[in-house]
């Protein structure tokens, strides 16, 4: 029988509903705080700098998010391997998987940081960032891009902990980052008047403090964590590099394509003007809060599914998906009600510009079409990634991000000349390209013919 520790958890037995709820709640809180991290920047910048500053932060954040999502794709691959190794009782191999994951992600973070700094002018030109926001966006990208390794590092640590069934410590680490960010945002941007650059410094310092604390904490708890932190252990093992690369490349492409497609939609919206750019930026931020909170269900379900698949408990894996769907639809119904009743007020939290408030109605009418698809995706995506079918995830992401998100936004916004409403509607309908096929894949049962990854660990 697999021996558990104070960090790792066994999800192959016990009450699924209780386990899912208790495992999900810290993830929801963690994700909410993670969004709060960048949301604080936008709220304070909107109050002290104005609409051009708001546009600068929203656009730069999207570009930096692309690099973060690429690292997250490979981190999630490591998470799946850790969960399946745990479910199969292969604890000795977990140390090598974690060491390989840490070495790969930190190297990748440094590389992407250099790439963003070198190519920032070209990237900003492609994004059609408004002239009023150009210099501020450049400042934000230089500062946050230079500290990207800290962002990648936090996601790396969180993925390893998720793989072991721990949701409390990621919440602790992001809580530290959010607190530091809030204090420094008020100090740098509000009191000292550093503008957008102040918000960027607050963000990156908060992430650095969180990452360094998490490494120190896990080093002190290395026996319970399952990684010895010896220098030689950080040297990537060829076997696991190959497995993480094979699993992580499609996941990274998936994450990157969805984010990249948002850059194209942003570019189309930016052509409408700075008010549309700011409104879309605020709307996407509000949507991101909802998305990230509900994503807690997916984060919790993935390791539960991985462990049970590796342990041969397929019935429990299916039950996890059904309960995720139930909870996701209840949660999304609540958010729809909030949008209907308090939609304009939510936009007012970010900006004092009445033009942004007026345009928010069009954003809300369009974005509500997305919520049923997001509910379905929480269960189907967790299952597809949990069993390690990264290639299918990539295909669905390409359909969602490239074919539909860009295609529908272009169709509704430009071809049909629906303008801002059309761009947002295309953005909102695109997730159905991932949700519906993913649901069919799960319900069909064809996944049962797949080889379990744990057999090769």
Short mmCIF file of C-alpha atoms in Angstrom, two decimals:
data_model
loop_
_atom_site.label_atom_id
_atom_site.label_comp_id
_atom_site.label_asym_id
_atom_site.label_seq_id
_atom_site.Cartn_x
_atom_site.Cartn_y
_atom_site.Cartn_z
CA UNK A 1 0.00 0.00 0.00
CA UNK A 2 1.25 3.49 -0.84
CA UNK A 3 2.59 5.36 2.16
CA UNK A 4 1.24 8.87 2.47
CA UNK A 5 3.07 11.87 3.91
CA UNK A 6 1.99 15.18 5.37
CA UNK A 7 1.93 16.66 1.84
CA UNK A 8 0.82 13.94 -0.57
CA UNK A 9 -2.76 12.63 -0.50
CA UNK A 10 -4.33 9.38 -1.67
CA UNK A 11 -7.46 10.00 -3.76
CA UNK A 12 -7.98 6.38 -4.81
CA UNK A 13 -10.36 5.77 -1.92
CA UNK A 14 -12.74 7.77 0.23
CA UNK A 15 -15.73 10.03 -0.41
CA UNK A 16 -15.27 11.70 -3.81
CA UNK A 17 -17.62 14.63 -3.18
CA UNK A 18 -15.96 15.56 0.09
CA UNK A 19 -12.45 15.12 -1.33
CA UNK A 20 -13.28 17.21 -4.40
CA UNK A 21 -14.82 20.03 -2.38
CA UNK A 22 -12.04 20.17 0.22
CA UNK A 23 -9.37 19.96 -2.48
CA UNK A 24 -11.09 22.52 -4.72
CA UNK A 25 -11.75 25.35 -2.26
CA UNK A 26 -8.08 26.27 -1.65
CA UNK A 27 -7.48 26.17 -5.42
CA UNK A 28 -10.39 28.52 -6.01
CA UNK A 29 -9.03 30.86 -3.38
CA UNK A 30 -5.50 30.59 -4.82
CA UNK A 31 -6.68 31.31 -8.34
CA UNK A 32 -8.81 34.22 -7.15
CA UNK A 33 -5.77 35.69 -5.41
CA UNK A 34 -3.64 35.11 -8.50
CA UNK A 35 -6.10 37.10 -10.60
CA UNK A 36 -6.32 39.65 -7.81
CA UNK A 37 -2.59 40.08 -8.28
CA UNK A 38 -2.99 41.63 -11.72
CA UNK A 39 -6.45 43.03 -11.00
CA UNK A 40 -5.02 45.23 -8.23
CA UNK A 41 -2.62 46.68 -10.80
CA UNK A 42 -5.50 47.57 -13.10
CA UNK A 43 -7.73 49.04 -10.38
CA UNK A 44 -5.00 51.26 -8.94
CA UNK A 45 -3.66 52.23 -12.37
CA UNK A 46 -7.20 53.03 -13.52
CA UNK A 47 -7.69 55.33 -10.53
CA UNK A 48 -4.30 57.08 -10.57
CA UNK A 49 -3.18 56.96 -14.23
CA UNK A 50 -6.44 56.78 -16.19
CA UNK A 51 -7.70 54.98 -19.28
CA UNK A 52 -4.38 54.99 -21.24
CA UNK A 53 -2.63 53.40 -18.26
CA UNK A 54 -5.43 50.86 -17.92
CA UNK A 55 -5.01 49.92 -21.58
CA UNK A 56 -1.23 49.63 -21.13
CA UNK A 57 -1.47 47.21 -18.20
CA UNK A 58 -4.18 45.07 -19.81
CA UNK A 59 -2.31 44.74 -23.11
CA UNK A 60 1.12 44.10 -21.55
CA UNK A 61 -0.37 41.56 -19.16
CA UNK A 62 -1.76 39.58 -22.07
CA UNK A 63 1.64 39.42 -23.75
CA UNK A 64 3.39 38.32 -20.57
CA UNK A 65 0.61 35.83 -19.90
CA UNK A 66 1.50 34.09 -23.17
CA UNK A 67 4.98 33.23 -21.86
CA UNK A 68 3.57 32.23 -18.48
CA UNK A 69 1.05 29.89 -20.11
CA UNK A 70 3.79 28.17 -22.11
CA UNK A 71 5.68 27.43 -18.88
CA UNK A 72 2.42 26.34 -17.28
CA UNK A 73 1.84 23.81 -20.05
CA UNK A 74 5.09 22.00 -19.21
CA UNK A 75 4.43 22.40 -15.47
CA UNK A 76 1.07 20.67 -15.90
CA UNK A 77 2.81 17.84 -17.72
CA UNK A 78 5.04 17.36 -14.70
CA UNK A 79 1.97 17.47 -12.48
CA UNK A 80 0.32 14.62 -14.41
CA UNK A 81 3.48 12.48 -14.13
CA UNK A 82 3.74 13.15 -10.39
CA UNK A 83 0.07 12.27 -9.83
CA UNK A 84 0.26 9.06 -11.83
CA UNK A 85 3.50 8.02 -10.11
CA UNK A 86 1.80 8.63 -6.77
CA UNK A 87 -1.30 6.66 -7.82
CA UNK A 88 0.86 3.76 -9.02
CA UNK A 89 2.85 3.74 -5.75
CA UNK A 90 6.15 4.76 -7.42
CA UNK A 91 7.35 7.17 -4.77
CA UNK A 92 11.07 6.75 -5.49
CA UNK A 93 10.62 8.10 -9.02
CA UNK A 94 8.86 11.27 -7.79
CA UNK A 95 12.18 12.85 -6.69
CA UNK A 96 13.62 12.53 -10.21
CA UNK A 97 10.42 13.82 -11.85
CA UNK A 98 10.34 16.91 -9.60
CA UNK A 99 14.06 17.61 -10.15
CA UNK A 100 13.66 17.33 -13.91
CA UNK A 101 10.58 19.57 -13.85
CA UNK A 102 12.33 22.24 -11.77
CA UNK A 103 15.41 22.30 -13.99
CA UNK A 104 13.37 22.53 -17.21
CA UNK A 105 10.93 25.24 -16.07
CA UNK A 106 13.55 27.54 -14.55
CA UNK A 107 15.64 27.33 -17.72
CA UNK A 108 12.57 27.97 -19.84
CA UNK A 109 11.61 30.99 -17.73
CA UNK A 110 15.03 32.57 -18.24
CA UNK A 111 14.91 31.95 -21.99
CA UNK A 112 11.42 33.45 -22.41
CA UNK A 113 12.38 36.44 -20.27
CA UNK A 114 15.28 37.24 -22.61
CA UNK A 115 13.08 36.69 -25.68
CA UNK A 116 10.41 39.15 -24.47
CA UNK A 117 12.97 41.83 -23.63
CA UNK A 118 14.64 41.53 -27.03
CA UNK A 119 11.44 41.38 -29.10
CA UNK A 120 9.19 43.72 -27.11
CA UNK A 121 9.08 46.51 -29.71
CA UNK A 122 8.03 44.13 -32.47
CA UNK A 123 5.46 42.44 -30.23
CA UNK A 124 3.93 45.77 -29.27
CA UNK A 125 3.71 46.82 -32.90
CA UNK A 126 1.90 43.62 -33.85
CA UNK A 127 -0.50 44.19 -30.94
CA UNK A 128 -1.45 47.66 -32.25
CA UNK A 129 -1.09 49.10 -28.77
CA UNK A 130 -2.62 52.62 -28.77
CA UNK A 131 -0.12 55.48 -28.99
CA UNK A 132 -1.39 56.96 -25.72
CA UNK A 133 -0.41 53.73 -23.92
CA UNK A 134 2.80 52.83 -25.78
CA UNK A 135 5.48 54.09 -23.38
CA UNK A 136 3.65 52.86 -20.29
CA UNK A 137 3.11 49.43 -21.85
CA UNK A 138 6.82 49.25 -22.69
CA UNK A 139 7.77 50.00 -19.07
CA UNK A 140 5.42 47.32 -17.77
CA UNK A 141 6.74 44.74 -20.21
CA UNK A 142 10.41 45.44 -19.47
CA UNK A 143 10.00 45.17 -15.71
CA UNK A 144 7.66 42.16 -15.60
CA UNK A 145 9.34 40.45 -18.54
CA UNK A 146 12.69 40.71 -16.78
CA UNK A 147 11.25 38.92 -13.73
CA UNK A 148 9.38 36.21 -15.65
CA UNK A 149 11.52 33.48 -14.04
CA UNK A 150 9.80 34.17 -10.71
CA UNK A 151 6.36 33.75 -12.31
CA UNK A 152 7.45 30.51 -13.97
CA UNK A 153 8.96 29.34 -10.69
CA UNK A 154 5.75 29.86 -8.73
CA UNK A 155 3.72 27.92 -11.32
CA UNK A 156 6.35 25.17 -11.27
CA UNK A 157 6.15 24.75 -7.49
CA UNK A 158 2.34 24.90 -7.52
CA UNK A 159 2.11 22.25 -10.23
CA UNK A 160 4.34 19.88 -8.26
CA UNK A 161 2.22 20.38 -5.14
CA UNK A 162 -1.02 19.89 -7.09
CA UNK A 163 0.37 16.66 -8.45
CA UNK A 164 0.89 15.44 -4.89
CA UNK A 165 -2.62 16.41 -3.85
CA UNK A 166 -1.75 19.55 -1.89
CA UNK A 167 -3.89 22.65 -2.42
CA UNK A 168 -3.23 24.50 0.85
CA UNK A 169 0.40 25.47 0.30
CA UNK A 170 -0.15 27.05 -3.15
CA UNK A 171 -2.81 29.17 -1.47
CA UNK A 172 -0.30 30.22 1.19
CA UNK A 173 2.33 31.17 -1.40
CA UNK A 174 0.03 33.22 -3.61
CA UNK A 175 -1.42 34.88 -0.52
CA UNK A 176 2.06 36.19 0.32
CA UNK A 177 2.50 37.49 -3.23
CA UNK A 178 -0.88 39.23 -3.24
CA UNK A 179 -0.26 40.94 0.11
CA UNK A 180 3.17 42.24 -0.95
CA UNK A 181 1.75 43.36 -4.31
CA UNK A 182 -1.13 45.26 -2.70
CA UNK A 183 1.11 47.16 -0.29
CA UNK A 184 3.68 48.05 -2.95
CA UNK A 185 0.98 49.00 -5.49
CA UNK A 186 -0.47 51.54 -3.10
CA UNK A 187 3.02 52.81 -2.24
CA UNK A 188 4.60 52.93 -5.72
CA UNK A 189 1.63 53.88 -7.91
CA UNK A 190 -0.63 55.72 -5.50
CA UNK A 191 1.62 57.50 -2.99
CA UNK A 192 4.89 57.91 -4.92
CA UNK A 193 3.31 58.43 -8.35
CA UNK A 194 5.47 55.93 -10.28
CA UNK A 195 2.52 55.18 -12.58
CA UNK A 196 2.41 51.95 -14.58
CA UNK A 197 6.08 51.24 -13.81
CA UNK A 198 5.22 51.26 -10.11
CA UNK A 199 2.50 48.65 -10.67
CA UNK A 200 4.99 46.51 -12.60
CA UNK A 201 7.58 46.68 -9.81
CA UNK A 202 4.92 45.80 -7.24
CA UNK A 203 3.90 42.76 -9.30
CA UNK A 204 7.36 41.37 -9.89
CA UNK A 205 8.59 41.95 -6.32
CA UNK A 206 5.49 40.17 -4.99
CA UNK A 207 6.12 37.20 -7.28
CA UNK A 208 9.79 37.05 -6.33
CA UNK A 209 9.01 37.05 -2.61
CA UNK A 210 6.39 34.32 -3.08
CA UNK A 211 8.67 32.10 -5.16
CA UNK A 212 11.70 32.42 -2.88
CA UNK A 213 9.59 31.76 0.20
CA UNK A 214 8.02 28.68 -1.42
CA UNK A 215 11.47 27.23 -2.24
CA UNK A 216 12.68 27.90 1.31
CA UNK A 217 9.53 26.37 2.79
CA UNK A 218 9.73 23.23 0.67
CA UNK A 219 13.44 22.86 1.40
CA UNK A 220 12.65 22.86 5.11
CA UNK A 221 9.90 20.26 4.43
CA UNK A 222 11.88 18.29 1.83
CA UNK A 223 11.29 14.87 3.38
CA UNK A 224 7.52 15.32 3.37
CA UNK A 225 7.63 16.99 -0.05
CA UNK A 226 9.47 14.09 -1.67
CA UNK A 227 12.37 16.05 -3.18
CA UNK A 228 15.83 16.15 -1.56
CA UNK A 229 16.98 19.50 -3.08
CA UNK A 230 20.49 18.14 -3.70
CA UNK A 231 22.38 19.89 -6.49
CA UNK A 232 22.60 16.75 -8.62
CA UNK A 233 18.84 16.24 -8.32
CA UNK A 234 18.20 19.39 -10.36
CA UNK A 235 19.96 17.84 -13.35
CA UNK A 236 17.16 16.80 -15.74
CA UNK A 237 16.90 13.02 -16.30
CA UNK A 238 16.73 12.11 -19.97
CA UNK A 239 13.83 9.72 -19.44
CA UNK A 240 11.65 12.32 -17.75
CA UNK A 241 12.73 15.16 -20.01
CA UNK A 242 11.38 13.09 -22.88
CA UNK A 243 8.13 12.32 -21.07
CA UNK A 244 7.58 15.91 -19.93
CA UNK A 245 8.45 17.22 -23.41
CA UNK A 246 6.08 14.77 -25.15
CA UNK A 247 3.28 15.56 -22.75
CA UNK A 248 4.11 19.22 -22.16
CA UNK A 249 4.68 20.39 -25.75
CA UNK A 250 1.03 19.87 -26.77
CA UNK A 251 -0.07 21.40 -23.45
CA UNK A 252 2.20 24.40 -23.99
CA UNK A 253 0.94 24.80 -27.55
CA UNK A 254 -2.59 24.55 -26.18
CA UNK A 255 -1.99 27.24 -23.55
CA UNK A 256 0.02 29.39 -25.92
CA UNK A 257 -2.48 29.21 -28.78
CA UNK A 258 -5.40 30.26 -26.61
CA UNK A 259 -3.41 33.19 -25.27
CA UNK A 260 -1.99 34.08 -28.69
CA UNK A 261 -5.48 34.12 -30.16
CA UNK A 262 -6.40 36.70 -27.54
CA UNK A 263 -3.60 38.89 -28.84
CA UNK A 264 -5.21 38.85 -32.29
CA UNK A 265 -8.62 39.67 -30.83
CA UNK A 266 -7.01 42.43 -28.76
CA UNK A 267 -5.38 43.82 -31.90
CA UNK A 268 -8.76 43.93 -33.66
CA UNK A 269 -10.39 45.63 -30.66
CA UNK A 270 -7.52 48.12 -30.38
CA UNK A 271 -8.33 49.37 -33.85
CA UNK A 272 -11.66 50.62 -32.50
CA UNK A 273 -9.88 52.99 -30.10
CA UNK A 274 -8.49 53.40 -26.61
CA UNK A 275 -11.91 53.24 -24.90
CA UNK A 276 -12.71 49.93 -26.57
CA UNK A 277 -9.23 48.69 -25.66
CA UNK A 278 -9.70 49.64 -22.01
CA UNK A 279 -13.24 48.19 -21.88
CA UNK A 280 -12.12 44.91 -23.40
CA UNK A 281 -9.14 44.81 -21.05
CA UNK A 282 -11.35 45.31 -18.00
CA UNK A 283 -13.93 42.83 -19.28
CA UNK A 284 -11.31 40.16 -19.91
CA UNK A 285 -9.96 40.77 -16.41
CA UNK A 286 -13.41 40.26 -14.87
CA UNK A 287 -13.89 37.19 -17.04
CA UNK A 288 -10.48 35.97 -15.91
CA UNK A 289 -11.57 36.19 -12.28
CA UNK A 290 -14.58 33.99 -13.01
CA UNK A 291 -12.52 31.67 -15.20
CA UNK A 292 -9.77 31.24 -12.61
CA UNK A 293 -12.16 30.63 -9.71
CA UNK A 294 -14.01 27.92 -11.63
CA UNK A 295 -10.66 26.57 -12.83
CA UNK A 296 -10.09 25.50 -9.22
CA UNK A 297 -12.44 22.61 -9.96
CA UNK A 298 -10.28 21.55 -12.91
CA UNK A 299 -7.04 21.87 -10.94
CA UNK A 300 -8.49 19.67 -8.18
CA UNK A 301 -9.96 17.11 -10.55
CA UNK A 302 -6.79 16.56 -12.61
CA UNK A 303 -4.66 14.88 -9.88
CA UNK A 304 -7.69 12.97 -8.60
CA UNK A 305 -8.31 11.57 -12.08
CA UNK A 306 -4.60 10.88 -12.67
CA UNK A 307 -4.20 8.95 -9.44
CA UNK A 308 -7.29 6.84 -10.03
CA UNK A 309 -6.42 6.09 -13.65
CA UNK A 310 -2.93 4.95 -12.59
CA UNK A 311 -4.43 2.84 -9.81
CA UNK A 312 -6.93 1.19 -12.19
CA UNK A 313 -9.92 2.95 -10.58
CA UNK A 314 -11.68 4.04 -13.79
CA UNK A 315 -15.12 4.20 -12.22
CA UNK A 316 -13.90 6.71 -9.63
CA UNK A 317 -12.27 8.75 -12.41
CA UNK A 318 -15.59 9.00 -14.24
CA UNK A 319 -17.41 9.94 -11.05
CA UNK A 320 -14.98 12.83 -10.48
CA UNK A 321 -15.91 14.29 -13.88
CA UNK A 322 -19.66 14.07 -13.23
CA UNK A 323 -19.35 15.88 -9.92
CA UNK A 324 -17.11 18.56 -11.48
CA UNK A 325 -19.79 19.22 -14.09
CA UNK A 326 -22.45 19.51 -11.40
CA UNK A 327 -20.46 21.98 -9.30
CA UNK A 328 -19.32 23.96 -12.36
CA UNK A 329 -22.86 24.55 -13.64
CA UNK A 330 -24.02 25.72 -10.20
CA UNK A 331 -21.04 28.07 -9.95
CA UNK A 332 -21.54 29.50 -13.44
CA UNK A 333 -25.24 30.10 -12.79
CA UNK A 334 -24.21 32.23 -9.81
CA UNK A 335 -21.74 34.25 -11.89
CA UNK A 336 -24.32 34.83 -14.64
CA UNK A 337 -26.67 36.27 -12.02
CA UNK A 338 -23.91 38.53 -10.68
CA UNK A 339 -23.15 39.77 -14.21
CA UNK A 340 -26.81 40.52 -14.90
CA UNK A 341 -27.33 42.46 -11.67
CA UNK A 342 -23.95 44.12 -11.04
CA UNK A 343 -22.24 44.10 -14.44
CA UNK A 344 -21.86 47.88 -14.86
CA UNK A 345 -20.74 48.27 -11.25
CA UNK A 346 -17.99 45.72 -11.79
CA UNK A 347 -16.56 47.84 -14.61
CA UNK A 348 -16.83 50.93 -12.44
CA UNK A 349 -14.43 49.33 -9.96
CA UNK A 350 -11.68 49.47 -12.59
CA UNK A 351 -12.31 52.79 -14.31
CA UNK A 352 -13.88 56.19 -13.67
CA UNK A 353 -14.36 56.74 -17.41
CA UNK A 354 -18.10 56.86 -18.17
CA UNK A 355 -17.40 55.85 -21.78
CA UNK A 356 -15.95 52.57 -20.49
CA UNK A 357 -19.04 52.11 -18.30
CA UNK A 358 -21.36 52.65 -21.27
CA UNK A 359 -19.47 50.23 -23.52
CA UNK A 360 -19.48 47.56 -20.81
CA UNK A 361 -23.11 46.67 -21.63
CA UNK A 362 -22.07 45.35 -25.06
CA UNK A 363 -19.30 43.27 -23.51
CA UNK A 364 -21.65 41.70 -20.97
CA UNK A 365 -24.34 40.82 -23.54
CA UNK A 366 -21.76 38.97 -25.62
CA UNK A 367 -19.63 37.27 -22.97
CA UNK A 368 -22.53 35.51 -21.20
CA UNK A 369 -22.76 33.08 -24.12
CA UNK A 370 -19.45 31.59 -23.00
CA UNK A 371 -20.47 30.39 -19.53
CA UNK A 372 -22.17 27.05 -20.39
CA UNK A 373 -19.12 26.03 -22.44
CA UNK A 374 -16.81 26.89 -19.56
CA UNK A 375 -18.85 24.65 -17.26
CA UNK A 376 -18.44 21.68 -19.60
CA UNK A 377 -14.72 22.33 -20.08
CA UNK A 378 -13.97 22.15 -16.36
CA UNK A 379 -14.79 18.44 -16.33
CA UNK A 380 -13.78 17.35 -19.83
CA UNK A 381 -10.45 19.23 -19.85
CA UNK A 382 -9.55 17.89 -16.40
CA UNK A 383 -10.21 14.36 -17.65
CA UNK A 384 -8.32 14.68 -20.94
CA UNK A 385 -5.29 16.19 -19.24
CA UNK A 386 -5.51 13.91 -16.21
CA UNK A 387 -5.24 10.77 -18.31
CA UNK A 388 -2.35 12.34 -20.24
CA UNK A 389 -3.99 12.78 -23.66
CA UNK A 390 -2.08 15.97 -24.42
CA UNK A 391 -2.40 15.66 -28.20
CA UNK A 392 -6.18 15.79 -28.01
CA UNK A 393 -5.92 18.80 -25.69
CA UNK A 394 -3.75 20.53 -28.28
CA UNK A 395 -6.16 19.78 -31.15
CA UNK A 396 -9.11 21.10 -29.16
CA UNK A 397 -7.14 24.19 -28.14
CA UNK A 398 -6.23 24.91 -31.76
CA UNK A 399 -9.90 24.61 -32.69
CA UNK A 400 -10.87 26.90 -29.84
CA UNK A 401 -8.02 29.41 -29.93
CA UNK A 402 -7.01 29.66 -33.58
CA UNK A 403 -9.93 28.53 -35.73
CA UNK A 404 -12.88 29.79 -33.71
CA UNK A 405 -11.65 32.58 -31.43
CA UNK A 406 -9.90 34.46 -34.22
CA UNK A 407 -12.27 33.30 -36.96
CA UNK A 408 -15.52 34.13 -35.19
CA UNK A 409 -14.24 37.46 -33.88
CA UNK A 410 -13.21 38.41 -37.41
CA UNK A 411 -16.53 37.18 -38.83
CA UNK A 412 -18.79 38.97 -36.37
CA UNK A 413 -16.68 42.06 -35.78
CA UNK A 414 -15.39 42.82 -39.28
CA UNK A 415 -17.28 40.81 -41.95
CA UNK A 416 -20.72 41.33 -40.39
CA UNK A 417 -19.61 44.75 -39.10
CA UNK A 418 -20.93 44.22 -35.56
CA UNK A 419 -17.90 46.07 -34.20
CA UNK A 420 -16.97 45.74 -30.53
CA UNK A 421 -19.95 43.50 -29.70
CA UNK A 422 -18.99 41.13 -32.54
CA UNK A 423 -15.39 40.84 -31.39
CA UNK A 424 -16.48 39.90 -27.87
CA UNK A 425 -19.18 37.51 -29.12
CA UNK A 426 -16.62 35.61 -31.22
CA UNK A 427 -14.33 35.48 -28.20
CA UNK A 428 -17.18 34.12 -26.07
CA UNK A 429 -18.45 31.44 -28.47
CA UNK A 430 -15.03 29.97 -29.25
CA UNK A 431 -14.82 27.68 -26.14
CA UNK A 432 -17.63 25.50 -27.53
CA UNK A 433 -15.07 24.19 -30.01
CA UNK A 434 -13.24 22.64 -27.07
CA UNK A 435 -16.15 21.88 -24.74
CA UNK A 436 -18.42 19.87 -27.03
CA UNK A 437 -15.79 17.52 -28.58
CA UNK A 438 -14.22 17.02 -25.13
CA UNK A 439 -17.56 16.00 -23.66
CA UNK A 440 -18.18 13.57 -26.54
CA UNK A 441 -14.72 12.03 -26.03
CA UNK A 442 -15.41 11.39 -22.35
CA UNK A 443 -18.93 10.02 -22.83
CA UNK A 444 -17.92 7.74 -25.73
CA UNK A 445 -15.47 5.73 -23.61
CA UNK A 446 -12.85 5.49 -26.38
CA UNK A 447 -10.27 6.73 -23.86
CA UNK A 448 -10.36 3.34 -22.12
CA UNK A 449 -8.13 1.91 -24.87
CA UNK A 450 -5.28 4.29 -24.00
CA UNK A 451 -2.10 3.07 -22.31
CA UNK A 452 -1.64 4.47 -18.77
CA UNK A 453 1.38 6.78 -18.49
CA UNK A 454 2.36 5.33 -15.10
CA UNK A 455 3.43 2.11 -16.81
CA UNK A 456 6.45 3.93 -18.31
CA UNK A 457 7.44 5.91 -15.20
#
